[in-house]
Coordinates of C-alpha atoms and ligand atoms in Angstrom, one line a residue:
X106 CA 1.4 10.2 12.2
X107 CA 3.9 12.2 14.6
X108 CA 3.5 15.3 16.1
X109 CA 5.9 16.5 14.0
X110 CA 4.3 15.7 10.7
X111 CA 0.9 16.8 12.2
X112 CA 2.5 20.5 13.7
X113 CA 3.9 20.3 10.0
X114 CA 0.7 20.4 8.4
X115 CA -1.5 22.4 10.8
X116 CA 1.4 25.3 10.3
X117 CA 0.8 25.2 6.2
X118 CA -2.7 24.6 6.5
X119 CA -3.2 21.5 4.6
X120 CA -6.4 20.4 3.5
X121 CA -9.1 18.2 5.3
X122 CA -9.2 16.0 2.3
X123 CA -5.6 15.4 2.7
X124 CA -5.5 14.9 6.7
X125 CA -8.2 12.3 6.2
X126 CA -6.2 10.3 3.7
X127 CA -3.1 10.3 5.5
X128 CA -4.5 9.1 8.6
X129 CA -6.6 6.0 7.4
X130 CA -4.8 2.5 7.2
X131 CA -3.0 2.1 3.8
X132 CA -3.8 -0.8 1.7
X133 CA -2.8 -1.9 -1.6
X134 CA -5.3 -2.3 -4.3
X135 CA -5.5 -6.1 -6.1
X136 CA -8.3 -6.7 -8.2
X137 CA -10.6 -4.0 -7.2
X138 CA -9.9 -4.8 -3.4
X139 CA -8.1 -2.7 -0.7
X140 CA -5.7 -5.5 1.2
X141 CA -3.2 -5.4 3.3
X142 CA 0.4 -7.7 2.6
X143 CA -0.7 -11.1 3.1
X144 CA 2.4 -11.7 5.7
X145 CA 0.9 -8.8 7.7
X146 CA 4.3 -6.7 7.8
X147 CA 3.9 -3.0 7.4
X148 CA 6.4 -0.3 6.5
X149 CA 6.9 3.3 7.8
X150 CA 6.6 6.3 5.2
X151 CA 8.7 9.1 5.9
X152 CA 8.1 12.9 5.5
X153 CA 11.0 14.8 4.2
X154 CA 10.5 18.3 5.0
X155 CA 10.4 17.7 8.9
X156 CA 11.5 13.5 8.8
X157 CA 8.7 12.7 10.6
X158 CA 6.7 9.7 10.3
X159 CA 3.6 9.8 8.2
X160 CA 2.0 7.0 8.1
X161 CA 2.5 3.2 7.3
X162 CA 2.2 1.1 4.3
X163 CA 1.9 -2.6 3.4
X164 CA 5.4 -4.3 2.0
X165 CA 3.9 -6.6 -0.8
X166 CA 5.0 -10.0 -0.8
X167 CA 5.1 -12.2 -3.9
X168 CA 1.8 -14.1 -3.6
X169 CA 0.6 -10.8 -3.5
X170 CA 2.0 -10.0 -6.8
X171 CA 0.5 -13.2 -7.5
X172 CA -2.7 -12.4 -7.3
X173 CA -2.5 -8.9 -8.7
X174 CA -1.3 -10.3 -12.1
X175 CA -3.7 -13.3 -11.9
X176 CA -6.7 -10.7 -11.4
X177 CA -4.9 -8.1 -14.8
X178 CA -4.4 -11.4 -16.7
X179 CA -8.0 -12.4 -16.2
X180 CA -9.3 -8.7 -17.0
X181 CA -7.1 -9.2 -20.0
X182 CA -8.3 -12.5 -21.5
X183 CA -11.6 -12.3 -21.1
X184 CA -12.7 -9.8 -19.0
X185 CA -15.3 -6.7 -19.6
X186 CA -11.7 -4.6 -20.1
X187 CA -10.9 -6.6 -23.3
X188 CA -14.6 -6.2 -25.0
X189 CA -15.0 -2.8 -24.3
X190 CA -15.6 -0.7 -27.2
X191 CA -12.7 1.7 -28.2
X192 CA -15.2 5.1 -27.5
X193 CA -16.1 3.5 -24.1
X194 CA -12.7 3.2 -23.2
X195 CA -12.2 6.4 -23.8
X196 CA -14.8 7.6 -21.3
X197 CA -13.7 6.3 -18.4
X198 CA -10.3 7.5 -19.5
X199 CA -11.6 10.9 -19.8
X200 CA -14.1 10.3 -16.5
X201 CA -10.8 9.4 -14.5
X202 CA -9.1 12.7 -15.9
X203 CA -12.1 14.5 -14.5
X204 CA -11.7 13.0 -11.2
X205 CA -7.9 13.8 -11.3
X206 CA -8.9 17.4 -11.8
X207 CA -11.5 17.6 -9.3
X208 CA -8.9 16.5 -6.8
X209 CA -5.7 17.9 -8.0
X210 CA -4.8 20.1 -5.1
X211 CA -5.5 17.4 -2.6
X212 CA -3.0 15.2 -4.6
X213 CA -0.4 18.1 -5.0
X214 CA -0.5 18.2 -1.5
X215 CA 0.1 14.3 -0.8
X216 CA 2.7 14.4 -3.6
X217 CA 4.6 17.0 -1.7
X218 CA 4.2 15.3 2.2
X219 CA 5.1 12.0 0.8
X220 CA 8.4 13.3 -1.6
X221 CA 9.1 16.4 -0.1
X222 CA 8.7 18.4 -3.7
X223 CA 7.2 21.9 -3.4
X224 CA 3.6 22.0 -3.8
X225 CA 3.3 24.3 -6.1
X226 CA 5.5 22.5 -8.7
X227 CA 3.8 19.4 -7.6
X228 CA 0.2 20.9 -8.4
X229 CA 1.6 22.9 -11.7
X230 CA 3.4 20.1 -13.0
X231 CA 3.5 16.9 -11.5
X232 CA -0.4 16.7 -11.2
X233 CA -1.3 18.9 -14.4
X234 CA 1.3 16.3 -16.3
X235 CA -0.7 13.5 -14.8
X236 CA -4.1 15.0 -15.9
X237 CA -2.9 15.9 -19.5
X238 CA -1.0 12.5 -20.1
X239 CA -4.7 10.6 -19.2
X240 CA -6.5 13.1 -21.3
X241 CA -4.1 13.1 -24.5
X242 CA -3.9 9.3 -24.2
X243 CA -7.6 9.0 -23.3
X244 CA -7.9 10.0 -27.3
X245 CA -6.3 7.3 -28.6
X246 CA -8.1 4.3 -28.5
X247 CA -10.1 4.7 -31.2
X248 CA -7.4 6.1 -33.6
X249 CA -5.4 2.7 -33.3
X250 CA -5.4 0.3 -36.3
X251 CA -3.7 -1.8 -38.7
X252 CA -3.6 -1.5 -42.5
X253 CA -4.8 -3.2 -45.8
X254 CA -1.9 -4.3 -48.1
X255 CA -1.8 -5.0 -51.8
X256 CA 0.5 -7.9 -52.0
X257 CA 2.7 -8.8 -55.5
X258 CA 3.2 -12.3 -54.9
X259 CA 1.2 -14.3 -57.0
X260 CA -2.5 -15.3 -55.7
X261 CA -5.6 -13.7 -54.6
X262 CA -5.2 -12.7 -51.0
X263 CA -6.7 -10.0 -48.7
X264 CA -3.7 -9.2 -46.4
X265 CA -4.2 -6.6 -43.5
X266 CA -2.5 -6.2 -39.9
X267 CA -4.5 -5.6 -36.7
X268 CA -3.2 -3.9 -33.5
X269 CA -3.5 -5.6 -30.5
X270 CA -2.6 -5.1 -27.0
X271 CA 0.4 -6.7 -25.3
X272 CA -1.5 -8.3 -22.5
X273 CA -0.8 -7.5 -18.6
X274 CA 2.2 -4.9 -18.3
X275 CA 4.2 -4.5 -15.0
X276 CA 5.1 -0.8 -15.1
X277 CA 8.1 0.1 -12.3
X278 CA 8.2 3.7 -10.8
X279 CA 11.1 5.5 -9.1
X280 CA 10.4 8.3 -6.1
X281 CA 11.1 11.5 -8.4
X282 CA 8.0 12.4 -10.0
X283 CA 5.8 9.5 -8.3
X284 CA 2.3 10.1 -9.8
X285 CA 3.5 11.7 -13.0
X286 CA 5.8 9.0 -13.9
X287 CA 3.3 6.4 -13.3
X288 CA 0.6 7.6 -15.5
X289 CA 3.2 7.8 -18.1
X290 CA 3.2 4.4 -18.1
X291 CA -0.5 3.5 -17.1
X292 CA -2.4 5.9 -19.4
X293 CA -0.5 4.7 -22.4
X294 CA -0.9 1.2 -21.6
X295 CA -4.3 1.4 -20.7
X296 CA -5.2 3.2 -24.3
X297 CA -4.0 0.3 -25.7
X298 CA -6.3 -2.0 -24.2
X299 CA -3.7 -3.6 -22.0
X300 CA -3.9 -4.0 -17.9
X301 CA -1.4 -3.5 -15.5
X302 CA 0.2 -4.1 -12.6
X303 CA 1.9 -0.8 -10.7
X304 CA 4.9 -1.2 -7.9
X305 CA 5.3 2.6 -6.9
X306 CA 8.8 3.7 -5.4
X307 CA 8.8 2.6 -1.8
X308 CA 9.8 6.0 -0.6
X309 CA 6.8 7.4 -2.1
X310 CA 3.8 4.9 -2.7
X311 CA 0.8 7.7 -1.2
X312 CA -0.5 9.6 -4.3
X313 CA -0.4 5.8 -6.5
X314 CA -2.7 4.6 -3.7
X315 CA -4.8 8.3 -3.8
X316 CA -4.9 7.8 -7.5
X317 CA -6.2 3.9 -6.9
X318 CA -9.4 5.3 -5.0
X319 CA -10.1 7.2 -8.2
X320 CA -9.8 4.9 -10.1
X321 CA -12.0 2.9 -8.7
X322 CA -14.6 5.6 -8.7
X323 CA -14.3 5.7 -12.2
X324 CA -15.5 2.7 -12.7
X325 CA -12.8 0.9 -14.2
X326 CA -13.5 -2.9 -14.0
X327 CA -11.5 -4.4 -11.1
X328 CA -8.6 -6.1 -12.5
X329 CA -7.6 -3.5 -14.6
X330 CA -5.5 -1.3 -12.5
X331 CA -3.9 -3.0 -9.3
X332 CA -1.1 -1.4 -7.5
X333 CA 1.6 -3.6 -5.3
X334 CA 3.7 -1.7 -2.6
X335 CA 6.6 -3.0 -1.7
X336 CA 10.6 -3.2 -2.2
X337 CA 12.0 -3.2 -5.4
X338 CA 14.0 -5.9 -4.3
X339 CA 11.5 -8.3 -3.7
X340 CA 7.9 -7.2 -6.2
X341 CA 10.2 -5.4 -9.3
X342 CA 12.6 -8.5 -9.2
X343 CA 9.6 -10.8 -9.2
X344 CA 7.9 -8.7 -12.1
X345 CA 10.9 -9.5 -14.3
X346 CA 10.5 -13.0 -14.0
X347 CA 6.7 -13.6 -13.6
X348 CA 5.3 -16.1 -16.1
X349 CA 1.5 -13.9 -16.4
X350 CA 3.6 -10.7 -17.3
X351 CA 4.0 -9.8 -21.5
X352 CA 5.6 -6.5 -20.6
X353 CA 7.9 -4.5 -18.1
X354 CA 7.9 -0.7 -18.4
X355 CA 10.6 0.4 -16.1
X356 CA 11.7 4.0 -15.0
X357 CA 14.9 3.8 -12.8
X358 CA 18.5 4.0 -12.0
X359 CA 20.9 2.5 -14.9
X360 CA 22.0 -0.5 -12.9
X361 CA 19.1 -1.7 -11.3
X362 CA 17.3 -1.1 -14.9
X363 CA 20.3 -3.3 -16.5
X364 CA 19.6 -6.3 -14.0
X365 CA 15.4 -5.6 -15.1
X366 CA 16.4 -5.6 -18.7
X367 CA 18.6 -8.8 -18.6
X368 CA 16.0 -10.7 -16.7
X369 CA 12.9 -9.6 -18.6
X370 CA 14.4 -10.2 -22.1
X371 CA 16.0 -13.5 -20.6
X372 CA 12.5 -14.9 -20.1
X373 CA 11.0 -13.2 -23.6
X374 CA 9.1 -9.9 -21.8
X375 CA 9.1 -7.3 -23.9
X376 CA 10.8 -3.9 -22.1
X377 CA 11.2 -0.3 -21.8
X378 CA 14.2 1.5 -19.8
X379 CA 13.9 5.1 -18.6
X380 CA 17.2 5.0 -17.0
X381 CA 19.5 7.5 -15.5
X382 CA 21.4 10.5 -16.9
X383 CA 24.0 13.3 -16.9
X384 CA 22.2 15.6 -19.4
X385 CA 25.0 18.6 -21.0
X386 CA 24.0 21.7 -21.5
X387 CA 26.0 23.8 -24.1
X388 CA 26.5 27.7 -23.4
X389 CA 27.1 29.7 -27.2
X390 CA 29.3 32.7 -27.0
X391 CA 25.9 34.4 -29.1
X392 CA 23.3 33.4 -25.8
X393 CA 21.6 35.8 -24.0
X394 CA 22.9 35.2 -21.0
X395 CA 20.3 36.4 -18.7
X396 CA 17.9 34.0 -19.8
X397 CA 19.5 31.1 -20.5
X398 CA 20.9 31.3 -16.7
X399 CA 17.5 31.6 -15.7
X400 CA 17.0 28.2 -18.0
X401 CA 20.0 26.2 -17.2
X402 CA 19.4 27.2 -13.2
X403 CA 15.3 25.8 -13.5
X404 CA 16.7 22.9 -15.5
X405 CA 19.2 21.4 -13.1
X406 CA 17.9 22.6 -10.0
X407 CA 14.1 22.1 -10.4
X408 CA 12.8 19.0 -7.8
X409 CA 16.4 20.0 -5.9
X410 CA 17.8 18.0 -8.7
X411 CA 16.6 15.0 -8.8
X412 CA 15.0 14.8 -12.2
X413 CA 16.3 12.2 -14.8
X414 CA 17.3 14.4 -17.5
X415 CA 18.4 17.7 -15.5
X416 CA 21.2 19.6 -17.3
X417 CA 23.9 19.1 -15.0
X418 CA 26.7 19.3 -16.9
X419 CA 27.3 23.0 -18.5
X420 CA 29.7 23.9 -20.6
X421 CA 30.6 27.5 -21.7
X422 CA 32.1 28.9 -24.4
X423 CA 35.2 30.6 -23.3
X424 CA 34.2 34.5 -24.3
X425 CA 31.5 34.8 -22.1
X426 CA 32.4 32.0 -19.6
X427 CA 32.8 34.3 -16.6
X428 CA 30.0 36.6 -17.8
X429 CA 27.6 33.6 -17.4
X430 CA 28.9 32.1 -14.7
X431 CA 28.0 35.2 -12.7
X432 CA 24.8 35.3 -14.0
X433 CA 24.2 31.6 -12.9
X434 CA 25.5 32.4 -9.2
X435 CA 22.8 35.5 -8.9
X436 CA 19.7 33.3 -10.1
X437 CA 21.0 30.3 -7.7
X438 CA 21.2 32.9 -5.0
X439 CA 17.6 33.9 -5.3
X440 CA 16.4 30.1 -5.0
X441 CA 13.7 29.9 -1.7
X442 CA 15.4 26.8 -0.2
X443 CA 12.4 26.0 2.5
X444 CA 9.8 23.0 3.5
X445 CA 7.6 21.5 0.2
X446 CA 4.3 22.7 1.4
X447 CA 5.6 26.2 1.6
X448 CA 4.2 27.8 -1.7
X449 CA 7.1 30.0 -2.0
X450 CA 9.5 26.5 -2.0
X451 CA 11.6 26.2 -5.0
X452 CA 14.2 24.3 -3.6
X453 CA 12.5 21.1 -1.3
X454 CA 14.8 18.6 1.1
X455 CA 16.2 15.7 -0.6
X456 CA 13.4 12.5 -0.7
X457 CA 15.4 10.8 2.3
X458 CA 18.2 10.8 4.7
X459 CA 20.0 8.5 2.5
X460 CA 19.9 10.9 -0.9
X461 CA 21.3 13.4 1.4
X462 CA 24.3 11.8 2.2
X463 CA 25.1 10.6 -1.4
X464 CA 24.6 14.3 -2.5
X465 CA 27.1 15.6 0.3
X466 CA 29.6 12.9 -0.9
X467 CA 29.7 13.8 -4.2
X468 CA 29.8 17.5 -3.4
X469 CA 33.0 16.9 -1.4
X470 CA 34.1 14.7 -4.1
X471 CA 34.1 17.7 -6.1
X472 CA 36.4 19.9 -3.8
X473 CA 38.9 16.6 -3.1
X474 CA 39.4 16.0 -6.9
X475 CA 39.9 19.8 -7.2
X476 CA 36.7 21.4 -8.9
X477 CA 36.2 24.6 -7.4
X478 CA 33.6 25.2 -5.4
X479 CA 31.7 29.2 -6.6
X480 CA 28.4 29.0 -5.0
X481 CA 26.5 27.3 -2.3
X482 CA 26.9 23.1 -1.2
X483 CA 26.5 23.2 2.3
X484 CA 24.1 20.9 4.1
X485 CA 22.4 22.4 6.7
X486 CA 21.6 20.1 9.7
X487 CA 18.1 18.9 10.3
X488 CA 15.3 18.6 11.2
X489 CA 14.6 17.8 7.2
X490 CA 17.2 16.6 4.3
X491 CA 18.3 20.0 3.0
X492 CA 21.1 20.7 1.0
X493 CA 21.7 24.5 -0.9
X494 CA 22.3 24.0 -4.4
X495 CA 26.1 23.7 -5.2
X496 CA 27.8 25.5 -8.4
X497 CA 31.0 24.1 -9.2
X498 CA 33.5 25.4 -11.7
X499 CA 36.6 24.3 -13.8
X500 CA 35.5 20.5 -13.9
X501 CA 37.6 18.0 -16.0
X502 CA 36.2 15.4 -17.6
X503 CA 37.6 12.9 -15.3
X504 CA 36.1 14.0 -11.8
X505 CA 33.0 11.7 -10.7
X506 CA 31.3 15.1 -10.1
X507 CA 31.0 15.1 -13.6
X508 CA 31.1 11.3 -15.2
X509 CA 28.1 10.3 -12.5
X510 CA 24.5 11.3 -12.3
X511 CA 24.2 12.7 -8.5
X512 CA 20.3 13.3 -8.9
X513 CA 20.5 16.2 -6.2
X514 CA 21.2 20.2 -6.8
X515 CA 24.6 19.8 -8.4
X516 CA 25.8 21.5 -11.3
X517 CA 29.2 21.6 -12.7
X518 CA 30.6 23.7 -15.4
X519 CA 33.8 24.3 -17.7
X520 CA 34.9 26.5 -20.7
X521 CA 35.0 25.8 -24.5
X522 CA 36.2 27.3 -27.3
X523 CA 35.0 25.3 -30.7
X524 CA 31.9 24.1 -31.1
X525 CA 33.9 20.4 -32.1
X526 CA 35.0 21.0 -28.5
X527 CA 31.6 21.3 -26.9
X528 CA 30.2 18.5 -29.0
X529 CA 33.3 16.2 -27.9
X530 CA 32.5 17.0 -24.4
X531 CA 28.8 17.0 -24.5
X532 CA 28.8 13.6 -25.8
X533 CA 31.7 12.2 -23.1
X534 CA 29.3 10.4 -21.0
X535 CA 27.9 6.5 -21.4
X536 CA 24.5 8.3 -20.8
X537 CA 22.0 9.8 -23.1
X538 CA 18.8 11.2 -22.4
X539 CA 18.9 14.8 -23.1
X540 CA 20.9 17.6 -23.8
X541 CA 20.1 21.6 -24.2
X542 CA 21.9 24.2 -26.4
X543 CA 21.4 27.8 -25.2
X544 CA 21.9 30.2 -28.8
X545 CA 20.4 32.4 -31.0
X546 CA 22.5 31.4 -34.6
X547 CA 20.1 29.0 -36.1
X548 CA 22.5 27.9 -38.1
X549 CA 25.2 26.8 -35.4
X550 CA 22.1 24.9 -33.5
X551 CA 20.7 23.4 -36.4
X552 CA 24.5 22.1 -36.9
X553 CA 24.8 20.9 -33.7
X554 CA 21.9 18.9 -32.9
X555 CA 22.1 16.2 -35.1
X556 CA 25.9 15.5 -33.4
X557 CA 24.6 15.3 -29.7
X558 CA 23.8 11.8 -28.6
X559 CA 20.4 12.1 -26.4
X560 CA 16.8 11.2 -26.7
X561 CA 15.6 14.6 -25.8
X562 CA 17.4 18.2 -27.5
X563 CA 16.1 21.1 -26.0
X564 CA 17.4 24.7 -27.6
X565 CA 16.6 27.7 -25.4
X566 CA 14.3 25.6 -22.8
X567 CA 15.1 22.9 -20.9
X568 CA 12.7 19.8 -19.7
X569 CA 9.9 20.8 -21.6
X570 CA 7.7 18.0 -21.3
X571 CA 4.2 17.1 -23.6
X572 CA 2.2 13.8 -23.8
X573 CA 2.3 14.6 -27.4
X574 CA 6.4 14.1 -27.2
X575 CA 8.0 11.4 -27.0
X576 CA 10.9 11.0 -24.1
X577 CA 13.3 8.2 -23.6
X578 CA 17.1 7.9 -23.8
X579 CA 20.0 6.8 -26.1
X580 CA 23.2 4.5 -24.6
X581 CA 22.8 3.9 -20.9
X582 CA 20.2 6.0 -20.6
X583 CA 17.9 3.0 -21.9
X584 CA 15.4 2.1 -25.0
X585 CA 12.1 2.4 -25.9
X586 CA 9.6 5.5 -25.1
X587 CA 7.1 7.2 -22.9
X588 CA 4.5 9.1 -24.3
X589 CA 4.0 10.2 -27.8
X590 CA 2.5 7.9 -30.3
X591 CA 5.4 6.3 -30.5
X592 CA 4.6 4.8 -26.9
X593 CA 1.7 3.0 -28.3
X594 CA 4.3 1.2 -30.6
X595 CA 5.4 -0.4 -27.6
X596 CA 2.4 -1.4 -25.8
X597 CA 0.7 -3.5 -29.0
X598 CA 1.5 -6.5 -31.5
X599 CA 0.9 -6.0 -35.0
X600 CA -0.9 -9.1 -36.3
X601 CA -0.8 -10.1 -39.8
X602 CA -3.2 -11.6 -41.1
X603 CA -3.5 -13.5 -45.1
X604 CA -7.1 -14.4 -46.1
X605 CA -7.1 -16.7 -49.9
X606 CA -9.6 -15.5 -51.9
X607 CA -10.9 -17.6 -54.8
Ligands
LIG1007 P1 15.9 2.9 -8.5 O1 16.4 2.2 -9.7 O2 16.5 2.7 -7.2 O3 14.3 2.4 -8.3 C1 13.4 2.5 -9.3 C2 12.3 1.5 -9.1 O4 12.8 0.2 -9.2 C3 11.7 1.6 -7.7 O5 10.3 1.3 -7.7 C4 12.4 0.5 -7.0 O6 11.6 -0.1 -5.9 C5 12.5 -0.6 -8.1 N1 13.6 -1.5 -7.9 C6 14.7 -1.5 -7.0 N2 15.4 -2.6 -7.1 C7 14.8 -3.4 -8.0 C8 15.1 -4.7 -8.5 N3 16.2 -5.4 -8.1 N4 14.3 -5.2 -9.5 C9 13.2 -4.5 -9.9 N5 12.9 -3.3 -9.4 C10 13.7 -2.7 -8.5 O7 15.7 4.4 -8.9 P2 15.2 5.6 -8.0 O8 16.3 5.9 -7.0 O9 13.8 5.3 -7.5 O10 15.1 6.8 -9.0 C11 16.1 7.5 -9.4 C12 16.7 7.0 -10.8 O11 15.6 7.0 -11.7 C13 17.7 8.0 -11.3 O12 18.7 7.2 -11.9 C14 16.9 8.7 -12.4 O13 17.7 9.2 -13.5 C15 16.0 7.6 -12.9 N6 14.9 8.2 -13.6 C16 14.8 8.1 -15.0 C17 13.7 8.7 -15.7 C18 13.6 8.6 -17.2 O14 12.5 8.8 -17.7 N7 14.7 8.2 -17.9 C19 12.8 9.4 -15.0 C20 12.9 9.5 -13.6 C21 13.9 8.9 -12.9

């Protein structure tokens, strides 16, 4: 660790607990044992507030991988995992919930070093998602089964289906919402009576590794849970193609989840794609506008942006276009733009250097393709990625400001003036995740949201997230689903069986 990192965290005061994490050796965890990348290699971990150095981690390799699915497969086929009864499995989902609670500030704290997220959003929602989502899917195992059928073709035959798990699932995890996004995938999958094999982000691998050591003191069978670091390039490509894999879970960008898809399907895996978007938000003339700025602001600038189904796109109709877009400007202007362990932090750096630079050059994009520019965008210099929200008006539908997903505090808007209008716009976009409408006329919002194209409508609200709901997106914004019930769906066969009776 630096001195930069370490003046970083004396001056917030982070926790012993913490401090004595960061500084041990990192290792990846592969069948119950901490090892280090079997060519040796380590790579750095960044800290985004200060870009320090944390820490180091271990690139997997693919014998790695090797031996990660090799130690799931064998907890699958005919390990303790596989025999244990449904209410058993349920305890230690429950006992690692406890443990996720008992240690949820020192893993907001570790979420917002490694990402750069405020820590207070990291504790309130990243880490109370990641506790709910083990507890709500910690419920399930003994609620899954099949059915008895009553067939008409002649004979005498008991007919039923069984559920069964899918086998060893490979679940792929972008930097965004590290721990939350991976027990979306994990807690589901481990319900189902399925292992799995996690490759966390490579910018942000520290809470999955955090989050290993409890899982081991849980007493989950060794096997069951293994987590390979490493590039996406070389571990996520080698998932896709891996012979002892059933399933790939994947939560990414749209081409790189393409490329997943293809090769997955191409060898028979079955797949899930949380893929990018360039969620629209829809302004009535009827809103009140005080709240829903307050709503549209929290739902594009939240994480500084770089949430999969931020409303980025508003549109506004016409009557109270200039009305809201005031509104918008005063809540962006009380935003605390400021380090992520500072409690008061609403608006954290960007995740790297590189995300920066991307965000920059699309914000002057924006003023070169002629959207104006009515609040913030600058990007002040470091230490740190910062960049101050940017509010851009009178967008067309051709600018890249507004066909591409930026994933950084960006939001463009235009007018409307029919609602035929809005939905036209709305649904101008290959993506489909989400989409928000911002009215009081029932009637009108009840009309609209069966015509908007996304996996997620949210009136009034935006991002409101629940292990109970299912998410996942429409067109490019991929198939398939995380959390809900519906989840499940994906994670298990359903066998039939036919039995002759005399
Ligand atoms: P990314 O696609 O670059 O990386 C996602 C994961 O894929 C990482 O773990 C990465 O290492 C891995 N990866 C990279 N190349 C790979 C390859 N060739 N084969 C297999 N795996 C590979 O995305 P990101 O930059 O980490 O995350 C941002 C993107 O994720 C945005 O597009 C965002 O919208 C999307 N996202 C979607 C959801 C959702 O639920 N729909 C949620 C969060 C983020």
């Amino acid at each position: 660790m630096d001195a930069t990192v370490r003046n970083y965290l004396d001056q917030y005061g982070v926790s012993d607990a913490t401090r004595r994490f960061l500084q041990k050796p990192q290792k990846m965890f592969i069948g119950g044992d901490w090892v280090d990348s079997s060519n040796g290699a380590t790579f750095d971990i960044f800290e985004p507030s200060t870009g320090g150095l944390i820490t180091q981690g271990p690139p997997g390799t693919t014998d790695d991988l090797d031996r990660a699915v090799a130690a799931a497969r064998a907890q699958f086929d005919g390990g303790e995992w596989r025999r244990l009864k449904p209410l058993e499995r349920e305890r230690m989902l429950h006992r690692l919930a406890d443990l996720l609670e008992t240690h949820a500030d020192e893993l907001a704290e570790i979420e917002a070093i490694d990402m750069g997220k405020s820590v207070t959003f990291a504790r309130e929602i990243d880490i109370q998602g990641t506790i709910d989502t083990f507890r709500y899917f910690a419920g399930w195992p003994t609620k899954l089964h099949g059915r008895t059928v009553e067939p008409s073709i002649p004979g005498n035959y008991l007919a039923y289906t069984r559920k069964e798990p899918l086998g060893v699932v490979a679940a792929i995890v972008p930097w965004n919402f590290p721990l939350q996004t991976m027990a979306w995938k994990l807690a589901a999958a481990l319900a189902a009576g399925c292992t799995v094999v996690v490759k966390p982000a490579e910018l942000t691998s520290l809470s999955t590794l955090r989050f290993a050591e409890l899982v081991e003191e849980a007493g989950i069978p060794a096997g069951v849970v293994n987590i390979v670091t490493g590039k996406g390039s070389v571990i996520g490509a080698a998932m896709s193609t891996h012979p002892g894999i059933n399933k790939v879970t994947f939560t990414g960008s749209t081409p790189v989840g393409q490329e997943v898809g293809r090769t997955a399907v191409s060898n028979l895996k079955h797949v899930t794609l949380e893929l990018g978007g360039k969620s629209p938000v829809l302004v009535l003339d009827d809103a009140d506008l005080a709240s829903a700025a307050r709503a549209v602001a929290n739902g594009v600038f939240f994480n500084s942006g770089q949430v999969c189904d931020a409303g980025t796109r508003v549109y506004i109709q016409r009557s109270v276009h200039d009305a809201f877009l005031e509104e918008l400007i005063a809540v962006a202007r009380e935003l605390k733009m400021a380090p992520g362990l500072d409690r008061d932090c609403y608006i954290g750096p960007m995740v790297s250097a590189q995300q920066k630079k991307v965000v920059a050059s699309y914000i002057e994009a924006g003023v070169r393709e002629g959207a104006k520019l009515v609040y913030g965008g600058a990007s002040p210099e470091g230490p740190g990625h910062f960049i101050e929200p940017a509010i851009f008006a009178h967008c067309t539908p051709e600018m890249s400001i507004v066909r591409e997903e930026i994933f950084g505090p960006v939001l463009v808007t235009s007018p409307f003036d029919t609602l035929e209008e809005a939905v036209a716009l709305a649904n101008d976009t290959p993506f489909g995740l989400a989409a928000a409408i911002y009215s009081n006329d029932l009637a009108r919002v009840h009309t609209l949201i069966p015509q908007l194209h996304a996996g997620s409508v949210y009136v009034n609200a935006h991002s409101t997230i629940d292990p109970s709901m299912p998410f996942g997106g429409f067109k490019d914004s991929g198939f398939g689903k995380d959390l809900g019930p519906e989840q499940l769906d994906y994670l298990m066969e359903t066998k039939a069986v036919w039995i002759t009776l005399p």
